[in-house]
Amino acid sequence: MREFARVQDQALSLDSFDPIQSFPECGGIDIFIGTVRNHHEGKAVKALKYTSYTPVAEKMIRAIEQEIKEKYQVSYVRVMHRIGYLDVSETAIIAIAYAAHRREAFQACEEAVERVKHEVPIWKEEFFMDGTSQYVEGCCIRKDQTEQAVHSHSHKHDHHHQHCEHEHTHE
């Protein structure tokens, strides 16, 4: 199996992941690629800066991968997250899951992204075209949390999922 850092300060690539050919038992592949969009809450975004507590983030991502692999009985789950300055359209996160069937691949990949975005110490600061900036607290769309828990979430993460329209400014 290929070894790579889960938190990287360089461009992310699908080439880092093990190829599906290494998992002949798998018929389903799910890939999520999150990129920097050019807007947030009506403001034009110029760039983002991701920072992390990398030693802990690395361990946490690997633990999340293992937990999801066991939970969904999938053969392969990996997540990479970018840190540093990213321009619009640059890739911020890639998650991939290989499974015997599509349903498990979808579920494993989605949960991997959600857990990394909401549990791992990686923070996003947005820089706007008007010269302002703000740290962003990610919203949760996890199905196992109540709406109240969603709004009281204390981590500062972003979320690139299209259903997420209520990110909050960090105090």
mmCIF file of C-alpha atoms in Angstrom:
data_model
loop_
_atom_site.group_PDB
_atom_site.id
_atom_site.type_symbol
_atom_site.label_atom_id
_atom_site.label_comp_id
_atom_site.label_asym_id
_atom_site.label_seq_id
_atom_site.Cartn_x
_atom_site.Cartn_y
_atom_site.Cartn_z
ATOM 1 C CA MET A 1 0.000 0.000 0.000
ATOM 2 C CA ARG A 2 1.224 3.472 -0.867
ATOM 3 C CA GLU A 3 2.213 5.674 2.028
ATOM 4 C CA PHE A 4 1.541 9.414 1.946
ATOM 5 C CA ALA A 5 0.864 12.293 4.306
ATOM 6 C CA ARG A 6 -2.819 12.902 4.954
ATOM 7 C CA VAL A 7 -2.160 16.625 5.506
ATOM 8 C CA GLN A 8 -0.136 18.198 2.712
ATOM 9 C CA ASP A 9 1.133 21.664 1.853
ATOM 10 C CA GLN A 10 1.360 20.916 -1.875
ATOM 11 C CA ALA A 11 -1.170 20.222 -4.621
ATOM 12 C CA LEU A 12 -3.224 17.075 -3.991
ATOM 13 C CA SER A 13 -3.309 14.313 -6.596
ATOM 14 C CA LEU A 14 -5.338 11.163 -7.166
ATOM 15 C CA ASP A 15 -2.016 9.546 -8.102
ATOM 16 C CA SER A 16 -1.159 9.322 -4.381
ATOM 17 C CA PHE A 17 -3.860 6.721 -3.772
ATOM 18 C CA ASP A 18 -3.544 2.977 -4.349
ATOM 19 C CA PRO A 19 -5.075 1.945 -7.696
ATOM 20 C CA ILE A 20 -8.365 0.049 -7.818
ATOM 21 C CA GLN A 21 -6.502 -2.785 -9.573
ATOM 22 C CA SER A 22 -4.959 -3.625 -6.193
ATOM 23 C CA PHE A 23 -8.461 -4.441 -4.905
ATOM 24 C CA PRO A 24 -10.058 -6.937 -7.325
ATOM 25 C CA GLU A 25 -12.856 -7.641 -4.825
ATOM 26 C CA CYS A 26 -14.104 -4.071 -5.226
ATOM 27 C CA GLY A 27 -16.692 -3.024 -7.770
ATOM 28 C CA GLY A 28 -17.484 0.405 -6.362
ATOM 29 C CA ILE A 29 -15.292 3.494 -6.201
ATOM 30 C CA ASP A 30 -16.434 6.751 -4.662
ATOM 31 C CA ILE A 31 -14.269 9.851 -4.907
ATOM 32 C CA PHE A 32 -14.984 13.239 -3.368
ATOM 33 C CA ILE A 33 -12.916 16.223 -4.438
ATOM 34 C CA GLY A 34 -13.561 19.514 -2.661
ATOM 35 C CA THR A 35 -12.284 22.681 -4.301
ATOM 36 C CA VAL A 36 -12.151 26.346 -3.326
ATOM 37 C CA ARG A 37 -15.243 28.148 -4.571
ATOM 38 C CA ASN A 38 -15.288 31.840 -5.519
ATOM 39 C CA HIS A 39 -18.008 32.971 -3.103
ATOM 40 C CA HIS A 40 -19.242 32.676 0.472
ATOM 41 C CA GLU A 41 -22.426 34.243 1.878
ATOM 42 C CA GLY A 42 -22.649 36.708 -0.998
ATOM 43 C CA LYS A 43 -19.015 37.814 -0.812
ATOM 44 C CA ALA A 44 -16.431 37.215 -3.522
ATOM 45 C CA VAL A 45 -13.675 34.904 -2.271
ATOM 46 C CA LYS A 46 -10.117 35.589 -3.428
ATOM 47 C CA ALA A 47 -8.325 32.703 -1.666
ATOM 48 C CA LEU A 48 -8.311 30.480 1.410
ATOM 49 C CA LYS A 49 -5.704 29.585 3.958
ATOM 50 C CA TYR A 50 -5.902 26.254 5.756
ATOM 51 C CA THR A 51 -3.875 25.689 8.897
ATOM 52 C CA SER A 52 -3.673 22.595 11.036
ATOM 53 C CA TYR A 53 -2.196 20.983 14.078
ATOM 54 C CA THR A 54 -0.557 18.519 11.712
ATOM 55 C CA PRO A 55 0.771 15.786 14.074
ATOM 56 C CA VAL A 56 -2.676 15.324 15.608
ATOM 57 C CA ALA A 57 -4.487 15.799 12.278
ATOM 58 C CA GLU A 58 -2.401 13.013 10.686
ATOM 59 C CA LYS A 59 -3.197 10.578 13.503
ATOM 60 C CA MET A 60 -6.874 11.488 13.554
ATOM 61 C CA ILE A 61 -7.362 11.092 9.804
ATOM 62 C CA ARG A 62 -5.699 7.669 9.871
ATOM 63 C CA ALA A 63 -7.875 6.607 12.816
ATOM 64 C CA ILE A 64 -11.025 7.836 11.046
ATOM 65 C CA GLU A 65 -10.052 5.893 7.925
ATOM 66 C CA GLN A 66 -9.610 2.702 9.939
ATOM 67 C CA GLU A 67 -12.888 3.137 11.829
ATOM 68 C CA ILE A 68 -14.821 3.723 8.603
ATOM 69 C CA LYS A 69 -13.124 0.773 6.890
ATOM 70 C CA GLU A 70 -14.308 -1.495 9.697
ATOM 71 C CA LYS A 71 -17.769 0.078 10.022
ATOM 72 C CA TYR A 72 -18.684 -0.304 6.341
ATOM 73 C CA GLN A 73 -16.499 -3.355 5.621
ATOM 74 C CA VAL A 74 -14.796 -1.590 2.730
ATOM 75 C CA SER A 75 -11.363 -2.458 1.393
ATOM 76 C CA TYR A 76 -9.902 1.029 1.152
ATOM 77 C CA VAL A 77 -10.605 4.491 2.568
ATOM 78 C CA ARG A 78 -8.136 7.381 2.349
ATOM 79 C CA VAL A 79 -8.390 11.141 2.843
ATOM 80 C CA MET A 80 -5.923 13.918 2.024
ATOM 81 C CA HIS A 81 -6.381 17.531 3.093
ATOM 82 C CA ARG A 82 -4.411 20.501 1.845
ATOM 83 C CA ILE A 83 -3.008 23.230 4.087
ATOM 84 C CA GLY A 84 -1.541 26.596 3.151
ATOM 85 C CA TYR A 85 -2.858 29.231 0.743
ATOM 86 C CA LEU A 86 -5.227 27.989 -1.960
ATOM 87 C CA ASP A 87 -6.617 29.973 -4.864
ATOM 88 C CA VAL A 88 -10.122 29.548 -6.258
ATOM 89 C CA SER A 89 -10.544 26.146 -7.972
ATOM 90 C CA GLU A 90 -7.602 24.532 -6.154
ATOM 91 C CA THR A 91 -8.291 21.206 -4.470
ATOM 92 C CA ALA A 92 -8.678 21.357 -0.683
ATOM 93 C CA ILE A 93 -9.625 17.731 0.060
ATOM 94 C CA ILE A 94 -9.774 14.368 -1.668
ATOM 95 C CA ALA A 95 -11.469 11.319 -0.170
ATOM 96 C CA ILE A 96 -11.691 7.933 -1.831
ATOM 97 C CA ALA A 97 -13.335 4.632 -0.909
ATOM 98 C CA TYR A 98 -13.219 1.250 -2.647
ATOM 99 C CA ALA A 99 -15.902 -1.290 -1.774
ATOM 100 C CA ALA A 100 -17.542 -4.400 -3.151
ATOM 101 C CA HIS A 101 -20.705 -2.400 -3.883
ATOM 102 C CA ARG A 102 -21.557 1.249 -4.575
ATOM 103 C CA ARG A 103 -23.684 1.823 -1.475
ATOM 104 C CA GLU A 104 -20.819 1.049 0.924
ATOM 105 C CA ALA A 105 -18.400 3.096 -1.183
ATOM 106 C CA PHE A 106 -20.780 6.103 -1.107
ATOM 107 C CA GLN A 107 -21.385 5.802 2.643
ATOM 108 C CA ALA A 108 -17.729 5.323 3.542
ATOM 109 C CA CYS A 109 -16.548 8.245 1.418
ATOM 110 C CA GLU A 110 -19.242 10.612 2.707
ATOM 111 C CA GLU A 111 -18.596 9.759 6.347
ATOM 112 C CA ALA A 112 -14.840 10.094 5.856
ATOM 113 C CA VAL A 113 -15.266 13.619 4.483
ATOM 114 C CA GLU A 114 -17.753 14.639 7.178
ATOM 115 C CA ARG A 115 -15.638 13.327 10.030
ATOM 116 C CA VAL A 116 -12.409 14.863 8.749
ATOM 117 C CA LYS A 117 -14.101 18.223 8.189
ATOM 118 C CA HIS A 118 -15.738 18.293 11.624
ATOM 119 C CA GLU A 119 -13.338 16.440 13.922
ATOM 120 C CA VAL A 120 -9.792 17.020 12.695
ATOM 121 C CA PRO A 121 -7.869 20.163 13.762
ATOM 122 C CA ILE A 122 -7.777 21.901 10.367
ATOM 123 C CA TRP A 123 -9.040 25.485 10.129
ATOM 124 C CA LYS A 124 -10.050 27.646 7.196
ATOM 125 C CA GLU A 125 -9.570 31.381 6.808
ATOM 126 C CA GLU A 126 -11.269 33.018 3.844
ATOM 127 C CA PHE A 127 -9.800 36.068 2.115
ATOM 128 C CA PHE A 128 -12.318 38.192 0.252
ATOM 129 C CA MET A 129 -11.903 40.464 -2.772
ATOM 130 C CA ASP A 130 -12.834 43.475 -0.614
ATOM 131 C CA GLY A 131 -9.682 42.966 1.478
ATOM 132 C CA THR A 132 -11.407 41.436 4.530
ATOM 133 C CA SER A 133 -10.940 37.943 5.893
ATOM 134 C CA GLN A 134 -12.606 35.621 8.384
ATOM 135 C CA TYR A 135 -12.147 32.243 9.958
ATOM 136 C CA VAL A 136 -15.020 29.948 9.090
ATOM 137 C CA GLU A 137 -16.720 27.401 11.302
ATOM 138 C CA GLY A 138 -18.040 24.553 9.201
ATOM 139 C CA CYS A 139 -21.619 23.461 9.285
ATOM 140 C CA CYS A 140 -22.585 19.911 9.945
ATOM 141 C CA ILE A 141 -24.957 17.959 7.789
ATOM 142 C CA ARG A 142 -24.199 14.714 9.560
ATOM 143 C CA LYS A 143 -27.378 12.717 9.855
ATOM 144 C CA ASP A 144 -26.591 11.567 13.399
ATOM 145 C CA GLN A 145 -26.633 15.062 14.907
ATOM 146 C CA THR A 146 -29.587 17.201 15.863
ATOM 147 C CA GLU A 147 -30.006 20.714 14.495
ATOM 148 C CA GLN A 148 -29.186 22.116 17.946
ATOM 149 C CA ALA A 149 -25.928 20.172 18.070
ATOM 150 C CA VAL A 150 -25.076 21.406 14.595
ATOM 151 C CA HIS A 151 -25.206 25.047 15.646
ATOM 152 C CA SER A 152 -23.301 24.516 18.886
ATOM 153 C CA HIS A 153 -20.425 22.708 17.149
ATOM 154 C CA SER A 154 -17.180 24.200 18.440
ATOM 155 C CA HIS A 155 -14.613 23.248 15.775
ATOM 156 C CA LYS A 156 -13.547 25.667 13.054
ATOM 157 C CA HIS A 157 -13.746 23.721 9.791
ATOM 158 C CA ASP A 158 -15.081 24.343 6.337
ATOM 159 C CA HIS A 159 -17.386 22.192 4.325
ATOM 160 C CA HIS A 160 -17.578 22.124 0.548
ATOM 161 C CA HIS A 161 -20.866 20.209 0.342
ATOM 162 C CA GLN A 162 -23.477 22.041 -1.718
ATOM 163 C CA HIS A 163 -26.207 21.517 0.890
ATOM 164 C CA CYS A 164 -24.243 23.628 3.358
ATOM 165 C CA GLU A 165 -25.236 27.256 3.261
ATOM 166 C CA HIS A 166 -24.854 28.326 6.911
ATOM 167 C CA GLU A 167 -21.175 28.535 7.772
ATOM 168 C CA HIS A 168 -20.465 30.814 10.717
ATOM 169 C CA THR A 169 -17.755 33.322 11.480
ATOM 170 C CA HIS A 170 -15.492 32.178 14.303
ATOM 171 C CA GLU A 171 -15.487 34.525 17.284
#
